[in-house]
C-alpha positions as YAML, in Angstrom:
chain: A
units: angstrom
residues:
- id: 1
  name: MET
  ca: [-14.09, -59.99, -84.66]
- id: 2
  name: GLN
  ca: [-14.35, -56.79, -87.52]
- id: 3
  name: ILE
  ca: [-13.93, -57.55, -90.57]
- id: 4
  name: ASP
  ca: [-12.19, -55.39, -93.71]
- id: 5
  name: VAL
  ca: [-13.51, -54.10, -96.52]
- id: 6
  name: VAL
  ca: [-11.88, -56.06, -99.32]
- id: 7
  name: ARG
  ca: [-13.48, -59.06, -98.03]
- id: 8
  name: LEU
  ca: [-17.17, -57.27, -97.76]
- id: 9
  name: ARG
  ca: [-16.43, -56.66, -101.65]
- id: 10
  name: ASP
  ca: [-15.07, -60.17, -102.35]
- id: 11
  name: PHE
  ca: [-18.70, -61.30, -100.99]
- id: 12
  name: TYR
  ca: [-20.54, -58.90, -102.28]
- id: 13
  name: ALA
  ca: [-19.50, -59.97, -105.01]
- id: 14
  name: SER
  ca: [-20.11, -63.74, -105.34]
- id: 15
  name: PRO
  ca: [-23.61, -65.82, -106.32]
- id: 16
  name: LEU
  ca: [-24.85, -66.25, -102.66]
- id: 17
  name: GLY
  ca: [-23.31, -62.11, -101.47]
- id: 18
  name: VAL
  ca: [-25.67, -60.22, -105.46]
- id: 19
  name: VAL
  ca: [-28.73, -62.93, -104.30]
- id: 20
  name: THR
  ca: [-28.22, -61.49, -99.98]
- id: 21
  name: ALA
  ca: [-27.86, -57.89, -102.11]
- id: 22
  name: ARG
  ca: [-31.33, -58.19, -104.06]
- id: 23
  name: LEU
  ca: [-33.54, -59.94, -101.34]
- id: 24
  name: VAL
  ca: [-31.85, -57.32, -98.64]
- id: 25
  name: SER
  ca: [-32.56, -54.54, -100.66]
- id: 26
  name: ALA
  ca: [-36.98, -55.53, -101.57]
- id: 27
  name: ARG
  ca: [-37.25, -55.09, -97.81]
- id: 28
  name: LEU
  ca: [-35.56, -52.01, -97.37]
- id: 29
  name: GLY
  ca: [-37.53, -49.70, -100.38]
- id: 30
  name: GLU
  ca: [-40.08, -51.67, -98.52]
- id: 31
  name: LEU
  ca: [-39.43, -49.40, -95.78]
- id: 32
  name: TRP
  ca: [-38.16, -46.64, -97.92]
- id: 33
  name: PRO
  ca: [-39.91, -46.82, -101.41]
- id: 34
  name: ASP
  ca: [-39.61, -42.01, -101.79]
- id: 35
  name: VAL
  ca: [-36.47, -40.90, -100.80]
- id: 36
  name: ALA
  ca: [-37.15, -38.07, -103.78]
- id: 37
  name: GLY
  ca: [-35.13, -34.95, -101.97]
- id: 38
  name: ARG
  ca: [-33.78, -37.10, -98.77]
- id: 39
  name: ARG
  ca: [-30.18, -37.08, -98.41]
- id: 40
  name: VAL
  ca: [-28.89, -40.32, -97.93]
- id: 41
  name: LEU
  ca: [-26.24, -41.98, -95.74]
- id: 42
  name: GLY
  ca: [-24.94, -44.85, -96.36]
- id: 43
  name: LEU
  ca: [-22.45, -45.89, -92.85]
- id: 44
  name: GLY
  ca: [-20.17, -49.16, -92.40]
- id: 45
  name: TYR
  ca: [-20.74, -51.65, -95.72]
- id: 46
  name: ALA
  ca: [-23.76, -50.18, -97.23]
- id: 47
  name: VAL
  ca: [-22.89, -49.44, -100.17]
- id: 48
  name: PRO
  ca: [-24.17, -53.19, -102.54]
- id: 49
  name: TYR
  ca: [-28.26, -51.60, -100.97]
- id: 50
  name: LEU
  ca: [-27.18, -47.76, -102.01]
- id: 51
  name: GLY
  ca: [-27.04, -48.02, -105.12]
- id: 52
  name: ALA
  ca: [-30.40, -47.70, -106.10]
- id: 53
  name: LEU
  ca: [-30.51, -44.24, -104.56]
- id: 54
  name: VAL
  ca: [-27.79, -42.48, -106.14]
- id: 55
  name: PRO
  ca: [-28.73, -40.15, -108.60]
- id: 56
  name: ASP
  ca: [-28.36, -40.35, -112.09]
- id: 57
  name: GLY
  ca: [-30.24, -37.27, -113.49]
- id: 58
  name: VAL
  ca: [-34.13, -39.11, -113.83]
- id: 59
  name: VAL
  ca: [-36.73, -38.37, -111.72]
- id: 60
  name: SER
  ca: [-37.38, -41.03, -109.26]
- id: 61
  name: ARG
  ca: [-39.03, -41.62, -106.12]
- id: 62
  name: ARG
  ca: [-36.21, -43.88, -105.38]
- id: 63
  name: GLN
  ca: [-33.54, -42.46, -106.22]
- id: 64
  name: ALA
  ca: [-32.89, -39.35, -103.61]
- id: 65
  name: GLU
  ca: [-31.13, -35.11, -103.92]
- id: 66
  name: ARG
  ca: [-27.63, -36.83, -102.60]
- id: 67
  name: VAL
  ca: [-25.93, -40.64, -101.53]
- id: 68
  name: ILE
  ca: [-22.46, -41.05, -99.23]
- id: 69
  name: ALA
  ca: [-21.11, -43.72, -98.14]
- id: 70
  name: LEU
  ca: [-18.88, -43.12, -95.07]
- id: 71
  name: MET
  ca: [-16.98, -46.39, -93.72]
- id: 72
  name: PRO
  ca: [-14.96, -47.07, -91.03]
- id: 73
  name: SER
  ca: [-11.24, -46.91, -90.45]
- id: 74
  name: HIS
  ca: [-11.15, -50.11, -89.08]
- id: 75
  name: GLN
  ca: [-12.98, -51.69, -91.78]
- id: 76
  name: GLY
  ca: [-11.29, -49.49, -94.87]
- id: 77
  name: VAL
  ca: [-12.78, -47.91, -98.18]
- id: 78
  name: HIS
  ca: [-12.89, -48.84, -101.37]
- id: 79
  name: PRO
  ca: [-14.34, -46.06, -104.27]
- id: 80
  name: TRP
  ca: [-17.18, -46.22, -104.33]
- id: 81
  name: PRO
  ca: [-19.68, -46.20, -107.33]
- id: 82
  name: VAL
  ca: [-17.95, -47.42, -110.23]
- id: 83
  name: ILE
  ca: [-19.50, -46.10, -112.49]
- id: 84
  name: SER
  ca: [-20.36, -42.76, -111.51]
- id: 85
  name: ARG
  ca: [-20.84, -39.06, -113.48]
- id: 86
  name: ARG
  ca: [-20.80, -37.75, -109.90]
- id: 87
  name: GLY
  ca: [-18.00, -39.69, -109.20]
- id: 88
  name: ASN
  ca: [-16.29, -40.50, -106.08]
- id: 89
  name: LEU
  ca: [-19.48, -40.66, -102.54]
- id: 90
  name: ALA
  ca: [-17.43, -43.58, -100.66]
- id: 91
  name: ALA
  ca: [-14.81, -41.62, -98.45]
- id: 92
  name: LEU
  ca: [-13.19, -42.76, -95.19]
- id: 93
  name: ALA
  ca: [-14.15, -41.39, -91.69]
- id: 94
  name: SER
  ca: [-13.74, -42.54, -87.49]
- id: 95
  name: GLU
  ca: [-17.14, -43.52, -86.62]
- id: 96
  name: THR
  ca: [-17.49, -40.80, -83.38]
- id: 97
  name: ALA
  ca: [-16.70, -38.42, -85.14]
- id: 98
  name: LEU
  ca: [-18.41, -38.14, -88.80]
- id: 99
  name: PRO
  ca: [-17.00, -35.47, -91.65]
- id: 100
  name: LEU
  ca: [-20.18, -34.23, -91.44]
- id: 101
  name: ALA
  ca: [-22.32, -30.17, -89.77]
- id: 102
  name: ASP
  ca: [-25.39, -31.21, -87.37]
- id: 103
  name: GLY
  ca: [-28.78, -31.49, -89.01]
- id: 104
  name: ALA
  ca: [-26.53, -32.68, -92.72]
- id: 105
  name: ILE
  ca: [-28.79, -35.98, -93.08]
- id: 106
  name: ASP
  ca: [-32.60, -37.21, -93.70]
- id: 107
  name: LEU
  ca: [-31.98, -41.16, -93.96]
- id: 108
  name: ILE
  ca: [-28.81, -42.58, -92.39]
- id: 109
  name: LEU
  ca: [-28.82, -46.23, -93.56]
- id: 110
  name: MET
  ca: [-26.32, -48.86, -90.66]
- id: 111
  name: VAL
  ca: [-25.47, -52.18, -92.59]
- id: 112
  name: HIS
  ca: [-22.31, -54.63, -91.48]
- id: 113
  name: TYR
  ca: [-21.81, -51.54, -88.31]
- id: 114
  name: LEU
  ca: [-23.49, -51.11, -85.67]
- id: 115
  name: GLU
  ca: [-22.41, -55.39, -84.32]
- id: 116
  name: THR
  ca: [-18.99, -54.23, -84.99]
- id: 117
  name: SER
  ca: [-18.48, -51.22, -83.58]
- id: 118
  name: GLU
  ca: [-14.78, -50.26, -81.25]
- id: 119
  name: SER
  ca: [-17.31, -47.86, -79.56]
- id: 120
  name: LEU
  ca: [-21.19, -47.98, -79.91]
- id: 121
  name: LYS
  ca: [-22.05, -45.19, -77.10]
- id: 122
  name: PRO
  ca: [-20.27, -42.65, -79.34]
- id: 123
  name: MET
  ca: [-21.29, -43.91, -82.99]
- id: 124
  name: LEU
  ca: [-24.33, -44.23, -82.02]
- id: 125
  name: ARG
  ca: [-24.93, -40.54, -80.27]
- id: 126
  name: GLU
  ca: [-22.80, -39.36, -83.08]
- id: 127
  name: ALA
  ca: [-25.09, -40.12, -85.83]
- id: 128
  name: TRP
  ca: [-27.78, -38.81, -84.23]
- id: 129
  name: ARG
  ca: [-25.15, -35.49, -83.45]
- id: 130
  name: VAL
  ca: [-25.64, -35.95, -87.85]
- id: 131
  name: LEU
  ca: [-29.50, -36.64, -88.57]
- id: 132
  name: ALA
  ca: [-32.30, -34.03, -89.26]
- id: 133
  name: ASP
  ca: [-34.70, -33.27, -86.46]
- id: 134
  name: GLY
  ca: [-36.80, -36.36, -87.00]
- id: 135
  name: GLY
  ca: [-34.57, -37.10, -89.59]
- id: 136
  name: ARG
  ca: [-34.40, -41.55, -89.70]
- id: 137
  name: LEU
  ca: [-32.39, -43.97, -89.12]
- id: 138
  name: LEU
  ca: [-31.85, -47.80, -90.25]
- id: 139
  name: VAL
  ca: [-30.36, -50.60, -89.44]
- id: 140
  name: ILE
  ca: [-29.90, -53.91, -90.61]
- id: 141
  name: ALA
  ca: [-28.39, -56.11, -88.56]
- id: 142
  name: PRO
  ca: [-27.56, -59.85, -87.71]
- id: 143
  name: ASN
  ca: [-30.54, -61.86, -86.06]
- id: 144
  name: ARG
  ca: [-29.73, -63.34, -82.91]
- id: 145
  name: THR
  ca: [-32.27, -66.06, -83.04]
- id: 146
  name: GLY
  ca: [-31.30, -66.93, -87.27]
- id: 147
  name: SER
  ca: [-29.28, -69.34, -89.07]
- id: 148
  name: TRP
  ca: [-26.82, -66.10, -90.60]
- id: 149
  name: ALA
  ca: [-25.82, -65.05, -87.43]
- id: 150
  name: PHE
  ca: [-23.46, -69.07, -87.16]
- id: 151
  name: PHE
  ca: [-21.94, -68.67, -90.30]
- id: 152
  name: GLU
  ca: [-18.83, -66.82, -91.14]
- id: 153
  name: ARG
  ca: [-18.94, -67.30, -94.55]
- id: 154
  name: THR
  ca: [-21.82, -64.72, -95.11]
- id: 155
  name: PRO
  ca: [-20.51, -60.60, -92.75]
- id: 156
  name: PHE
  ca: [-23.17, -60.87, -90.79]
- id: 157
  name: GLY
  ca: [-21.60, -63.63, -89.05]
- id: 158
  name: TYR
  ca: [-19.11, -61.54, -86.76]
- id: 159
  name: GLY
  ca: [-19.89, -58.89, -84.58]
- id: 160
  name: ARG
  ca: [-22.54, -58.93, -82.15]
- id: 161
  name: PRO
  ca: [-25.89, -59.99, -83.48]
- id: 162
  name: TYR
  ca: [-29.21, -59.02, -82.41]
- id: 163
  name: SER
  ca: [-32.62, -59.65, -81.43]
- id: 164
  name: VAL
  ca: [-35.50, -58.04, -82.47]
- id: 165
  name: GLY
  ca: [-36.04, -57.31, -77.76]
- id: 166
  name: GLN
  ca: [-31.82, -56.30, -77.79]
- id: 167
  name: LEU
  ca: [-31.73, -53.86, -80.50]
- id: 168
  name: GLU
  ca: [-35.16, -51.69, -79.44]
- id: 169
  name: ALA
  ca: [-32.73, -51.15, -76.39]
- id: 170
  name: VAL
  ca: [-29.81, -50.22, -78.03]
- id: 171
  name: LEU
  ca: [-31.49, -47.15, -79.73]
- id: 172
  name: ARG
  ca: [-34.86, -46.18, -77.31]
- id: 173
  name: THR
  ca: [-30.87, -45.82, -74.77]
- id: 174
  name: HIS
  ca: [-29.90, -43.70, -76.94]
- id: 175
  name: LEU
  ca: [-32.60, -41.38, -78.15]
- id: 176
  name: PHE
  ca: [-34.21, -43.45, -80.91]
- id: 177
  name: THR
  ca: [-37.78, -43.91, -81.33]
- id: 178
  name: PRO
  ca: [-37.72, -47.48, -83.44]
- id: 179
  name: THR
  ca: [-40.87, -46.75, -85.57]
- id: 180
  name: ARG
  ca: [-40.72, -49.93, -88.12]
- id: 181
  name: ARG
  ca: [-39.43, -53.57, -88.80]
- id: 182
  name: SER
  ca: [-38.75, -56.27, -91.44]
- id: 183
  name: ALA
  ca: [-36.41, -59.55, -91.60]
- id: 184
  name: SER
  ca: [-34.62, -60.71, -94.76]
- id: 185
  name: LEU
  ca: [-33.07, -64.15, -95.84]
- id: 186
  name: PHE
  ca: [-34.95, -66.71, -93.52]
- id: 187
  name: ALA
  ca: [-32.17, -69.52, -95.35]
- id: 188
  name: PRO
  ca: [-29.01, -70.72, -94.23]
- id: 189
  name: PRO
  ca: [-26.19, -69.65, -96.53]
- id: 190
  name: MET
  ca: [-25.93, -71.91, -99.21]
- id: 191
  name: THR
  ca: [-23.23, -71.64, -102.00]
- id: 192
  name: SER
  ca: [-25.13, -73.88, -104.07]
- id: 193
  name: SER
  ca: [-27.21, -73.33, -107.01]
- id: 194
  name: ALA
  ca: [-30.06, -75.32, -104.77]
- id: 195
  name: GLY
  ca: [-29.01, -73.16, -101.87]
- id: 196
  name: LEU
  ca: [-29.13, -70.08, -103.89]
- id: 197
  name: ARG
  ca: [-32.69, -71.65, -104.97]
- id: 198
  name: ALA
  ca: [-34.31, -72.00, -101.19]
- id: 199
  name: LEU
  ca: [-33.14, -69.26, -100.22]
- id: 200
  name: MET
  ca: [-35.03, -67.20, -102.66]
- id: 201
  name: ALA
  ca: [-37.78, -68.70, -102.89]
- id: 202
  name: ALA
  ca: [-37.89, -69.29, -98.36]
- id: 203
  name: GLU
  ca: [-38.00, -65.51, -98.30]
- id: 204
  name: SER
  ca: [-42.32, -64.66, -99.73]
- id: 205
  name: VAL
  ca: [-42.68, -67.30, -96.61]
- id: 206
  name: GLY
  ca: [-40.61, -66.81, -94.14]
- id: 207
  name: GLY
  ca: [-40.93, -62.37, -94.44]
- id: 208
  name: ARG
  ca: [-45.23, -64.05, -93.53]
- id: 209
  name: TRP
  ca: [-44.92, -66.97, -91.38]
- id: 210
  name: TRP
  ca: [-41.01, -66.71, -89.87]
- id: 211
  name: ARG
  ca: [-39.52, -62.58, -88.92]
- id: 212
  name: ARG
  ca: [-38.66, -63.64, -86.13]
- id: 213
  name: LEU
  ca: [-36.16, -66.23, -87.93]
- id: 214
  name: GLY
  ca: [-34.50, -63.85, -90.07]
- id: 215
  name: GLY
  ca: [-31.38, -63.98, -90.73]
- id: 216
  name: VAL
  ca: [-30.91, -60.04, -90.66]
- id: 217
  name: VAL
  ca: [-33.01, -58.07, -88.77]
- id: 218
  name: LEU
  ca: [-34.13, -54.18, -90.20]
- id: 219
  name: MET
  ca: [-35.10, -51.63, -87.88]
- id: 220
  name: GLU
  ca: [-36.43, -47.54, -88.82]
- id: 221
  name: ALA
  ca: [-35.91, -45.77, -85.83]
- id: 222
  name: GLU
  ca: [-36.59, -40.98, -85.65]
- id: 223
  name: LYS
  ca: [-34.46, -39.57, -84.26]
- id: 224
  name: ARG
  ca: [-35.35, -38.31, -80.64]
- id: 225
  name: LEU
  ca: [-34.46, -34.75, -79.17]
- id: 226
  name: TYR
  ca: [-35.50, -35.85, -76.18]
- id: 227
  name: ALA
  ca: [-33.93, -38.58, -73.61]
- id: 228
  name: LEU
  ca: [-37.38, -40.49, -71.77]
- id: 229
  name: ASN
  ca: [-35.64, -41.69, -68.67]
- id: 230
  name: ALA
  ca: [-32.68, -42.29, -70.71]
- id: 231
  name: THR
  ca: [-29.25, -41.43, -70.28]
- id: 232
  name: VAL
  ca: [-26.49, -40.08, -73.09]
- id: 233
  name: GLU
  ca: [-23.31, -40.43, -73.06]
- id: 234
  name: PRO
  ca: [-22.16, -38.21, -75.78]
- id: 235
  name: ALA
  ca: [-19.96, -38.37, -79.17]
- id: 236
  name: ARG
  ca: [-17.99, -34.91, -76.96]
- id: 237
  name: ALA
  ca: [-18.57, -32.61, -75.07]
- id: 238
  name: ARG
  ca: [-19.52, -29.15, -77.63]
- id: 239
  name: ARG
  ca: [-22.46, -31.79, -78.12]
- id: 240
  name: LEU
  ca: [-25.34, -32.67, -76.66]
- id: 241
  name: ALA
  ca: [-28.58, -33.40, -76.93]
- id: 242
  name: PRO
  ca: [-30.75, -30.46, -75.91]
- id: 243
  name: THR
  ca: [-32.25, -31.03, -72.22]
- id: 244
  name: PRO
  ca: [-35.63, -29.09, -70.79]
- id: 245
  name: ALA
  ca: [-33.89, -25.13, -69.33]
- id: 246
  name: VAL
  ca: [-33.67, -25.72, -65.22]
- id: 247
  name: PRO
  ca: [-34.47, -22.41, -63.44]
- id: 248
  name: THR
  ca: [-31.25, -20.90, -61.64]
- id: 249
  name: MET
  ca: [-31.29, -19.30, -58.34]
- id: 250
  name: ASN
  ca: [-29.40, -16.35, -58.33]
- id: 251
  name: ARG
  ca: [-27.01, -16.25, -55.84]
- id: 252
  name: ASN
  ca: [-27.98, -12.17, -54.44]
- id: 253
  name: HIS
  ca: [-31.66, -14.05, -54.32]
- id: 254
  name: LYS
  ca: [-33.02, -15.33, -50.19]
- id: 255
  name: GLU
  ca: [-35.47, -16.86, -49.17]
- id: 256
  name: PRO
  ca: [-38.41, -14.69, -47.29]
- id: 257
  name: ARG
  ca: [-37.55, -15.20, -43.13]
- id: 258
  name: PRO
  ca: [-41.39, -17.03, -42.30]
...
């Protein structure tokens, strides 16, 4: 099931959405504490988590060299950031044909994207293509064992949720090596003042003791250059992952007689 950009924008403008972005962004900051000099791409609806990374002329470890946000056509797009000296940094893009050169990006943040993708294999193949060698992908996805996947009042209640093991398997199959992970949102998504306070209070305890019960999984993975017993279907035949050279036999070559 898909969710459109208007509902995504409205959720993150609500009190629950504001708290959600704050808590998840804190976990993101722990995984990516230093993005200075990096080229960052947000895929899906990552803009609530990209704002702090947009360069504004102030030297900071939390600000990247360049930040852009690409949103899938089935979702829609809106201008972002609302106020920026650099103008609009968001655009629509096909999830299987990103308008970027090979290896153009250092870090990809994928939010509200993997679980609703209409073309999972070519989509991940395309993310692999635009990442530089050794680049990192960070997926934020609904956790199958958490409570948020069961509530459609939030965007994390749409699409297919993943357990930690399932998410690791998907990434490994598509030439990414999981490196680190975290979790967030350890209380149900209640909209009352008491519910929001409980959500914030549960974050520190849950991050230490209940990581598998978080509403979302944050998983970082590194781009891998060679398959390890995995077959990946390319998005386009002209963009294949490098594979070891296989010696060929000259057609005029004859085997020696015994």
